[in-house]
Tab-separated table of C-alpha atoms in Angstrom:
chain	number	residue	atom	x	y	z
D	224	MET	CA	-13.625	-61.821	-43.059
D	225	ASN	CA	-10.840	-62.275	-45.608
D	226	GLN	CA	-11.033	-60.462	-48.927
D	227	THR	CA	-9.290	-61.308	-52.135
D	228	THR	CA	-8.906	-57.726	-53.034
D	229	SER	CA	-8.211	-54.576	-50.944
D	230	LEU	CA	-9.969	-51.108	-51.061
D	231	GLY	CA	-6.696	-49.614	-49.752
D	232	ARG	CA	-5.001	-49.272	-46.488
D	233	ILE	CA	-6.953	-47.458	-43.661
D	234	VAL	CA	-5.692	-46.734	-40.037
D	235	VAL	CA	-8.376	-46.997	-37.438
D	236	ALA	CA	-8.131	-45.026	-34.266
D	237	MET	CA	-8.639	-47.569	-31.680
D	238	SER	CA	-9.341	-46.468	-28.247
D	239	GLY	CA	-10.065	-49.740	-26.877
D	240	GLY	CA	-13.863	-49.053	-26.765
D	241	VAL	CA	-16.731	-50.763	-28.511
D	242	ASP	CA	-17.189	-47.879	-31.078
D	243	SER	CA	-13.624	-47.979	-32.548
D	244	SER	CA	-13.402	-51.865	-32.332
D	245	ALA	CA	-16.538	-52.362	-34.391
D	246	THR	CA	-15.220	-49.684	-36.868
D	247	ALA	CA	-12.089	-51.907	-37.382
D	248	ALA	CA	-14.263	-54.968	-37.860
D	249	LEU	CA	-16.506	-53.429	-40.356
D	250	LEU	CA	-13.745	-51.910	-42.431
D	251	LYS	CA	-11.900	-55.377	-42.648
D	252	GLN	CA	-15.144	-57.004	-43.631
D	253	GLN	CA	-15.529	-54.404	-46.495
D	254	GLY	CA	-12.167	-55.278	-47.774
D	255	TRP	CA	-9.802	-52.535	-46.351
D	256	ASP	CA	-6.304	-53.409	-45.191
D	257	VAL	CA	-6.792	-52.236	-41.692
D	258	VAL	CA	-4.087	-51.049	-39.273
D	259	GLY	CA	-5.091	-50.199	-35.644
D	260	VAL	CA	-3.410	-47.190	-33.825
D	261	THR	CA	-3.925	-46.514	-30.352
D	262	LEU	CA	-2.563	-43.294	-28.707
D	263	GLN	CA	-1.309	-43.624	-25.076
D	264	LEU	CA	-2.445	-40.216	-23.759
D	265	TYR	CA	-1.239	-40.479	-19.989
D	266	ASP	CA	1.084	-42.617	-17.904
D	267	HIS	CA	0.489	-46.380	-18.560
D	268	GLY	CA	1.175	-47.336	-14.975
D	269	GLN	CA	-1.224	-44.758	-13.310
D	270	ALA	CA	-3.959	-45.425	-15.778
D	271	VAL	CA	-4.245	-49.255	-15.696
D	272	CYS	CA	-7.070	-49.129	-13.312
D	273	ARG	CA	-8.978	-46.104	-14.191
D	274	PRO	CA	-12.750	-46.854	-14.964
D	275	ASN	CA	-14.912	-44.896	-17.424
D	276	THR	CA	-12.010	-43.392	-19.530
D	277	CYS	CA	-10.358	-43.996	-22.765
D	278	CYS	CA	-6.641	-44.329	-23.948
D	279	ALA	CA	-5.758	-45.668	-20.559
D	280	GLY	CA	-3.586	-48.966	-19.754
D	281	LYS	CA	-6.614	-51.237	-19.691
D	282	ASP	CA	-7.911	-49.704	-22.915
D	283	ILE	CA	-4.693	-50.170	-24.689
D	284	HIS	CA	-4.783	-54.005	-23.751
D	285	ASP	CA	-8.366	-54.151	-24.958
D	286	ALA	CA	-7.378	-52.542	-28.226
D	287	ARG	CA	-4.598	-55.009	-28.797
D	288	ALA	CA	-6.930	-57.990	-27.764
D	289	VAL	CA	-9.470	-56.688	-30.670
D	290	ALA	CA	-6.649	-56.354	-33.118
D	291	ASP	CA	-5.633	-59.940	-32.309
D	292	VAL	CA	-9.089	-61.311	-33.045
D	293	LEU	CA	-9.327	-59.359	-36.148
D	294	ALA	CA	-5.802	-60.407	-37.200
D	295	ILE	CA	-4.827	-56.830	-38.060
D	296	PRO	CA	-1.509	-54.953	-37.267
D	297	HIS	CA	-1.734	-52.819	-34.105
D	298	TYR	CA	0.587	-49.937	-32.889
D	299	VAL	CA	0.715	-48.037	-29.640
D	300	MET	CA	1.981	-44.316	-29.976
D	301	ASP	CA	3.135	-42.515	-26.888
D	302	MET	CA	1.548	-39.031	-27.242
D	303	GLU	CA	1.610	-38.273	-23.474
D	304	SER	CA	3.687	-35.021	-23.633
D	305	THR	CA	1.903	-33.705	-26.580
D	306	PHE	CA	-1.575	-34.383	-24.993
D	307	HIS	CA	-0.549	-32.650	-21.908
D	308	ALA	CA	0.658	-29.557	-23.635
D	309	ASP	CA	-2.373	-29.209	-26.286
D	310	VAL	CA	-5.152	-30.656	-24.132
D	311	VAL	CA	-4.506	-30.849	-20.244
D	312	ASP	CA	-2.613	-27.531	-20.051
D	313	LYS	CA	-5.015	-25.601	-22.063
D	314	PHE	CA	-8.054	-27.169	-20.087
D	315	ALA	CA	-6.498	-25.776	-16.953
D	316	GLU	CA	-5.622	-22.233	-18.468
D	317	SER	CA	-9.292	-22.114	-19.739
D	318	TYR	CA	-10.856	-22.795	-16.262
D	319	VAL	CA	-8.389	-20.188	-14.754
D	320	ARG	CA	-9.794	-17.556	-17.190
D	321	GLY	CA	-13.291	-18.229	-16.052
D	322	GLU	CA	-14.235	-20.428	-19.187
D	323	THR	CA	-15.970	-23.710	-19.442
D	324	PRO	CA	-13.623	-25.644	-21.646
D	325	ILE	CA	-14.340	-28.873	-23.973
D	326	PRO	CA	-11.174	-31.061	-23.860
D	327	CYS	CA	-12.625	-33.473	-26.128
D	328	VAL	CA	-12.604	-31.023	-29.085
D	329	LEU	CA	-9.032	-30.094	-28.354
D	330	CYS	CA	-8.122	-33.673	-28.212
D	331	ASN	CA	-9.798	-34.257	-31.678
D	332	GLN	CA	-8.375	-31.064	-33.000
D	333	THR	CA	-4.713	-31.704	-32.047
D	334	VAL	CA	-3.603	-35.202	-30.872
D	335	LYS	CA	-6.322	-37.296	-32.630
D	336	PHE	CA	-6.723	-35.666	-36.148
D	337	ARG	CA	-3.599	-33.518	-36.559
D	338	ASP	CA	-0.945	-35.917	-35.001
D	339	LEU	CA	-2.843	-39.282	-35.966
D	340	PHE	CA	-3.109	-37.785	-39.558
D	341	ALA	CA	0.682	-37.656	-39.717
D	342	ILE	CA	1.066	-41.191	-38.351
D	343	ALA	CA	-1.516	-42.525	-40.904
D	344	ARG	CA	0.267	-41.071	-43.802
D	345	ASP	CA	3.551	-42.323	-42.548
D	346	LEU	CA	1.993	-45.845	-42.436
D	347	GLY	CA	1.048	-45.429	-46.025
D	348	ALA	CA	-2.747	-45.112	-45.422
D	349	ASP	CA	-5.276	-43.955	-47.936
D	350	ALA	CA	-7.694	-42.895	-45.156
D	351	LEU	CA	-8.230	-42.561	-41.369
D	352	ALA	CA	-11.300	-43.974	-39.762
D	353	THR	CA	-12.753	-43.281	-36.365
D	354	GLY	CA	-15.745	-44.383	-34.358
D	355	HIS	CA	-17.328	-40.932	-34.237
D	356	TYR	CA	-21.184	-40.756	-34.857
D	357	VAL	CA	-21.170	-38.401	-37.743
D	358	GLN	CA	-21.626	-38.761	-41.523
D	359	ARG	CA	-19.494	-37.759	-44.321
D	360	SER	CA	-20.291	-37.494	-48.030
D	361	GLU	CA	-18.781	-36.212	-51.115
D	362	GLY	CA	-20.062	-32.931	-52.485
D	363	GLU	CA	-19.342	-30.759	-55.558
D	364	HIS	CA	-16.792	-28.725	-53.739
D	365	GLY	CA	-15.347	-31.537	-51.525
D	366	SER	CA	-16.283	-33.766	-48.611
D	367	ILE	CA	-19.276	-32.516	-46.427
D	368	MET	CA	-19.933	-33.478	-42.852
D	369	PHE	CA	-23.419	-34.215	-41.557
D	370	LYS	CA	-24.938	-35.046	-38.102
D	371	GLY	CA	-24.941	-38.717	-37.047
D	372	ALA	CA	-28.235	-40.601	-38.079
D	373	ASP	CA	-28.959	-41.023	-34.285
D	374	PRO	CA	-29.760	-37.811	-32.866
D	375	ALA	CA	-28.918	-39.100	-29.198
D	376	ARG	CA	-25.464	-40.067	-30.301
D	377	ASP	CA	-24.593	-37.377	-32.796
D	378	GLN	CA	-20.965	-36.067	-32.028
D	379	SER	CA	-20.694	-33.429	-34.762
D	380	TYR	CA	-20.439	-30.729	-32.098
D	381	PHE	CA	-17.235	-32.166	-30.942
D	382	LEU	CA	-15.677	-32.260	-34.582
D	383	PHE	CA	-16.574	-28.650	-35.623
D	384	THR	CA	-12.729	-27.989	-35.898
D	385	THR	CA	-12.136	-30.634	-38.570
D	386	THR	CA	-10.682	-29.063	-41.576
D	387	ARG	CA	-11.640	-29.614	-45.327
D	388	GLU	CA	-8.380	-31.654	-45.856
D	389	GLN	CA	-8.962	-33.749	-42.861
D	390	LEU	CA	-12.523	-34.553	-43.864
D	391	ASP	CA	-11.279	-35.610	-47.311
D	392	PHE	CA	-9.142	-38.195	-45.483
D	393	LEU	CA	-11.519	-39.385	-42.824
D	394	ARG	CA	-14.096	-41.974	-42.617
D	395	PHE	CA	-16.895	-42.608	-40.156
D	396	PRO	CA	-18.358	-45.975	-40.561
D	397	LEU	CA	-20.862	-45.783	-37.694
D	398	GLY	CA	-22.419	-42.407	-38.620
D	399	GLY	CA	-25.363	-43.934	-40.334
D	400	PHE	CA	-26.130	-46.344	-37.560
D	401	LEU	CA	-29.491	-45.686	-35.766
D	402	SER	CA	-28.526	-46.975	-32.190
D	403	LYS	CA	-25.676	-48.126	-30.107
D	404	ASP	CA	-27.135	-51.584	-30.146
D	405	GLU	CA	-26.299	-51.960	-33.677
D	406	THR	CA	-22.570	-51.194	-32.870
D	407	ARG	CA	-22.605	-53.754	-30.021
D	408	ALA	CA	-24.319	-56.309	-32.404
D	409	ILE	CA	-21.369	-56.034	-34.769
D	410	ALA	CA	-18.707	-56.408	-32.052
D	411	ALA	CA	-20.519	-59.452	-30.833
D	412	ARG	CA	-20.928	-60.939	-34.316
D	413	TYR	CA	-17.099	-60.771	-34.712
D	414	ASN	CA	-16.430	-62.149	-31.131
D	415	LEU	CA	-14.776	-58.874	-30.086
D	416	PRO	CA	-13.911	-58.971	-26.302
D	417	VAL	CA	-15.220	-55.373	-25.944
D	418	ALA	CA	-18.739	-56.002	-27.093
D	419	THR	CA	-20.241	-55.448	-23.665
D	420	LYS	CA	-17.792	-52.853	-22.465
D	421	ARG	CA	-19.497	-49.700	-21.013
D	422	ASP	CA	-18.936	-46.418	-22.611
D	423	SER	CA	-16.229	-43.928	-21.310
D	424	GLN	CA	-18.084	-41.160	-19.586
D	425	ASP	CA	-15.590	-38.938	-17.692
D	426	ILE	CA	-13.027	-36.611	-19.021
D	427	CYS	CA	-10.316	-39.162	-19.268
D	428	PHE	CA	-7.596	-37.160	-17.379
D	429	VAL	CA	-9.989	-36.190	-14.603
D	430	PRO	CA	-11.641	-39.433	-13.793
D	431	ASP	CA	-12.623	-38.501	-10.321
D	432	GLY	CA	-14.106	-35.241	-11.561
D	433	ASP	CA	-12.000	-33.090	-9.331
D	434	TYR	CA	-11.216	-30.260	-11.861
D	435	ALA	CA	-10.366	-27.897	-9.183
D	436	GLY	CA	-7.561	-30.149	-7.906
D	437	LEU	CA	-6.041	-30.741	-11.187
D	438	VAL	CA	-6.085	-26.988	-11.848
D	439	ASN	CA	-4.396	-26.289	-8.604
D	440	LYS	CA	-1.825	-28.827	-9.154
D	441	LEU	CA	-1.021	-27.486	-12.659
D	442	LYS	CA	-1.420	-23.693	-11.901
D	443	PRO	CA	-0.387	-23.413	-8.322
D	444	GLY	CA	-2.057	-20.060	-6.823
D	445	ALA	CA	-4.280	-19.466	-9.792
D	446	ILE	CA	-7.453	-20.427	-7.816
D	447	ARG	CA	-8.384	-17.344	-6.009
D	448	PRO	CA	-11.231	-16.968	-3.371
D	449	GLY	CA	-13.621	-14.074	-4.016
D	450	GLN	CA	-17.051	-12.793	-3.695
D	451	ILE	CA	-20.429	-13.685	-5.011
D	452	VAL	CA	-22.271	-10.736	-6.157
D	453	HIS	CA	-25.761	-9.869	-7.619
D	454	VAL	CA	-25.913	-8.836	-11.307
D	455	GLU	CA	-28.559	-6.191	-10.729
D	456	ASP	CA	-26.605	-3.989	-8.114
D	457	GLY	CA	-23.395	-5.694	-7.384
D	458	ARG	CA	-24.344	-6.299	-3.666
D	459	VAL	CA	-22.219	-9.140	-2.097
D	460	LEU	CA	-24.405	-12.195	-1.344
D	461	GLY	CA	-21.506	-14.467	-0.175
D	462	ALA	CA	-17.979	-15.857	-0.713
D	463	HIS	CA	-16.480	-18.588	-2.915
D	464	GLN	CA	-13.156	-20.556	-3.055
D	465	GLY	CA	-12.531	-20.046	-6.681
D	466	ILE	CA	-14.527	-19.347	-9.907
D	467	ILE	CA	-13.209	-22.743	-11.216
D	468	HIS	CA	-16.101	-24.275	-8.957
D	469	TYR	CA	-18.859	-22.552	-11.050
D	470	THR	CA	-20.140	-22.571	-14.543
D	471	ILE	CA	-22.653	-20.337	-16.483
D	472	GLY	CA	-26.181	-21.438	-15.808
D	473	GLN	CA	-25.433	-23.188	-12.668
D	474	ARG	CA	-28.052	-23.008	-9.803
D	475	LYS	CA	-27.174	-25.712	-7.320
D	476	GLY	CA	-24.398	-25.407	-4.864
D	477	LEU	CA	-23.942	-21.627	-4.962
D	478	GLY	CA	-23.702	-21.258	-1.231
D	479	VAL	CA	-26.222	-18.472	-1.095
D	480	GLY	CA	-29.702	-19.088	0.182
D	481	GLY	CA	-32.986	-17.405	0.669
D	482	GLY	CA	-35.255	-15.572	-1.885
D	483	ASP	CA	-35.857	-16.377	-5.328
D	484	PRO	CA	-33.667	-19.056	-7.208
D	485	LEU	CA	-30.231	-17.648	-8.430
D	486	TYR	CA	-28.124	-18.795	-11.342
D	487	VAL	CA	-24.472	-18.079	-12.355
D	488	ILE	CA	-24.684	-15.281	-14.879
D	489	ARG	CA	-21.177	-14.490	-15.512
D	490	LEU	CA	-17.604	-15.436	-14.183
D	491	ASP	CA	-15.185	-12.490	-13.739
D	492	ALA	CA	-11.627	-13.817	-13.507
D	493	GLU	CA	-9.933	-10.514	-13.120
D	494	GLN	CA	-12.104	-9.552	-10.117
D	495	ALA	CA	-12.434	-13.121	-8.949
D	496	GLN	CA	-16.150	-12.689	-8.741
D	497	VAL	CA	-19.149	-15.118	-9.302
D	498	VAL	CA	-21.968	-12.854	-10.685
D	499	VAL	CA	-25.571	-14.466	-10.041
D	500	GLY	CA	-28.947	-13.389	-10.870
D	501	PRO	CA	-32.497	-14.593	-11.807
D	502	ARG	CA	-32.940	-16.958	-14.692
D	503	GLU	CA	-34.043	-14.310	-17.127
D	504	ALA	CA	-30.752	-12.713	-16.914
D	505	LEU	CA	-29.108	-15.664	-18.319
D	506	GLY	CA	-30.520	-14.845	-21.809
D	507	ARG	CA	-27.960	-14.012	-24.533
D	508	THR	CA	-28.642	-13.077	-28.136
D	509	ARG	CA	-25.250	-11.993	-29.420
D	510	ILE	CA	-22.238	-14.213	-29.291
D	511	SER	CA	-18.565	-13.294	-30.402
D	512	LEU	CA	-16.379	-16.120	-31.788
D	513	ARG	CA	-12.903	-16.837	-32.269
D	514	GLN	CA	-10.842	-19.401	-34.278
D	515	VAL	CA	-13.823	-20.078	-36.665
D	516	ASN	CA	-13.568	-23.125	-38.845
D	517	TRP	CA	-15.742	-22.879	-41.914
D	518	LEU	CA	-16.901	-26.003	-43.889
D	519	GLY	CA	-19.512	-24.347	-46.146
D	520	GLU	CA	-19.385	-22.915	-49.531
D	521	GLY	CA	-18.068	-19.437	-50.136
D	522	ASP	CA	-16.706	-17.217	-47.427
D	523	GLY	CA	-19.556	-17.433	-45.048
D	524	ALA	CA	-19.598	-13.601	-44.649
D	525	ASP	CA	-23.309	-13.312	-43.716
D	526	PHE	CA	-25.729	-16.305	-43.596
D	527	ARG	CA	-28.628	-17.800	-41.757
D	528	CYS	CA	-28.467	-21.118	-40.106
D	529	SER	CA	-29.069	-22.950	-36.785
D	530	VAL	CA	-26.410	-22.895	-34.106
D	531	ARG	CA	-25.807	-25.073	-31.150
D	532	VAL	CA	-23.920	-23.478	-28.216
D	533	ARG	CA	-23.684	-26.409	-25.985
D	534	SER	CA	-23.577	-30.139	-26.737
D	535	THR	CA	-26.814	-30.789	-24.868
D	536	ARG	CA	-28.863	-27.802	-26.394
D	537	PRO	CA	-30.832	-28.015	-29.456
D	538	PRO	CA	-29.778	-25.985	-32.486
D	539	MET	CA	-31.464	-22.588	-32.431
D	540	PRO	CA	-32.103	-20.176	-35.519
D	541	ALA	CA	-29.513	-17.365	-36.050
D	542	ARG	CA	-27.892	-15.128	-38.187
D	543	VAL	CA	-23.987	-15.246	-38.596
D	544	GLN	CA	-21.356	-13.023	-39.986
D	545	LEU	CA	-17.714	-14.012	-40.249
D	546	ASP	CA	-15.021	-11.575	-40.703
D	547	GLY	CA	-12.697	-13.781	-42.640
D	548	THR	CA	-9.742	-13.550	-40.182
D	549	GLY	CA	-11.133	-16.251	-37.819
D	550	GLY	CA	-13.725	-14.119	-35.952
D	551	GLY	CA	-17.357	-13.894	-36.260
D	552	GLN	CA	-20.729	-12.662	-34.696
D	553	VAL	CA	-23.701	-14.726	-34.005
D	554	MET	CA	-27.224	-13.086	-33.615
D	555	LEU	CA	-29.857	-15.378	-32.150
D	556	ASP	CA	-33.329	-14.956	-33.059
D	557	LEU	CA	-34.379	-15.896	-29.547
D	558	PRO	CA	-32.466	-15.510	-26.240
D	559	GLU	CA	-30.440	-18.626	-25.412
D	560	GLN	CA	-29.345	-19.559	-21.928
D	561	GLY	CA	-26.202	-21.130	-20.689
D	562	VAL	CA	-23.942	-19.548	-23.252
D	563	ALA	CA	-20.433	-20.001	-21.772
D	564	PRO	CA	-17.020	-18.657	-23.000
D	565	GLY	CA	-14.884	-21.660	-23.897
D	566	GLN	CA	-17.762	-23.678	-25.316
D	567	ALA	CA	-18.345	-24.013	-29.030
D	568	CYS	CA	-20.910	-22.521	-31.203
D	569	VAL	CA	-21.520	-24.922	-34.187
D	570	PHE	CA	-23.323	-23.995	-37.440
D	571	TYR	CA	-25.818	-26.290	-39.063
D	572	ASP	CA	-27.873	-26.011	-42.293
D	573	GLY	CA	-30.310	-28.865	-41.455
D	574	GLU	CA	-28.450	-31.930	-41.093
D	575	ARG	CA	-25.204	-30.560	-42.538
D	576	VAL	CA	-22.259	-29.012	-40.389
D	577	LEU	CA	-21.110	-25.777	-41.733
D	578	GLY	CA	-18.377	-25.416	-39.187
D	579	GLY	CA	-18.227	-23.324	-35.857
D	580	GLY	CA	-16.094	-21.290	-33.476
D	581	TRP	CA	-15.136	-20.974	-29.991
D	582	ILE	CA	-17.308	-18.657	-27.852
D	583	ALA	CA	-15.225	-15.766	-26.670
D	584	SER	CA	-18.081	-13.709	-25.145
D	585	ALA	CA	-21.857	-13.276	-25.195
D	586	ARG	CA	-24.258	-10.438	-24.439
């Protein structure tokens, strides 16, 4: 894998998984001077044996082992306090407000991009690479982001907050791959010890899935019991132990039986109410956005595109109007279900990512 000339220095964000490890191997093979950086995001001692996570003790060990095989420098940066303030605390606050947060987006926006960018520049890097499945190309007015080639692994929804400046500095070597098998084949080709390692699946700081337990620990007294009421007439159908246990569109586990199926339509944090109703009541056609990040040309004042309102939902046709101060309105052509405050609404022009914003409300 040795090269006589270098394309420049590139920092690779190495989480200890197969994606970032294969990214480092590919870039070294291409002729880059690769430097691996792993972010320690929570207590090393407590994290050593956590399965299905990233940036934990074992993952740091795995990243270092990969760096040894590739013969590249490897640094571990302690970002625990920053991660807690920018991601974990905000995750808890969002749930208390009755939202459905996406901590992976916050992590990409803050610790992994904002802070890792500064680290990469301090190391004299010409670029920063990650193992995300998105694509990037140079356009007439700067860098452009596209969906990953494999629709099943496309991660563009989670990177909508990436700024133009960051996109210029970023590289995504895996974005054009058509399957995860290609990535694992690269890891195996270079004898990387993580070639068969399974993917992380859980929120890294809530590996047991007990969101309520975490929120109760971080925000004592913030989880209040309340009523489950019907959206049509407000009649009380039951009681709940905290709105954090529910999410928009949820059907199972509501604790109210009999009659037609009911779904969570709205969460009212102020009144501590879970509002339920029939499936058709879930439909939303107008969405208000906050903290919009625009990656298209012009100011995006009024345009048509496709929007994705959850990572698991297909893009839907819509009209978008941005106010130029970070806010925006989305008018969907057809009602969309499961639109939840705290999630993202990401804009697409075909395969191109035009940006997106955080969902503040929907009606």
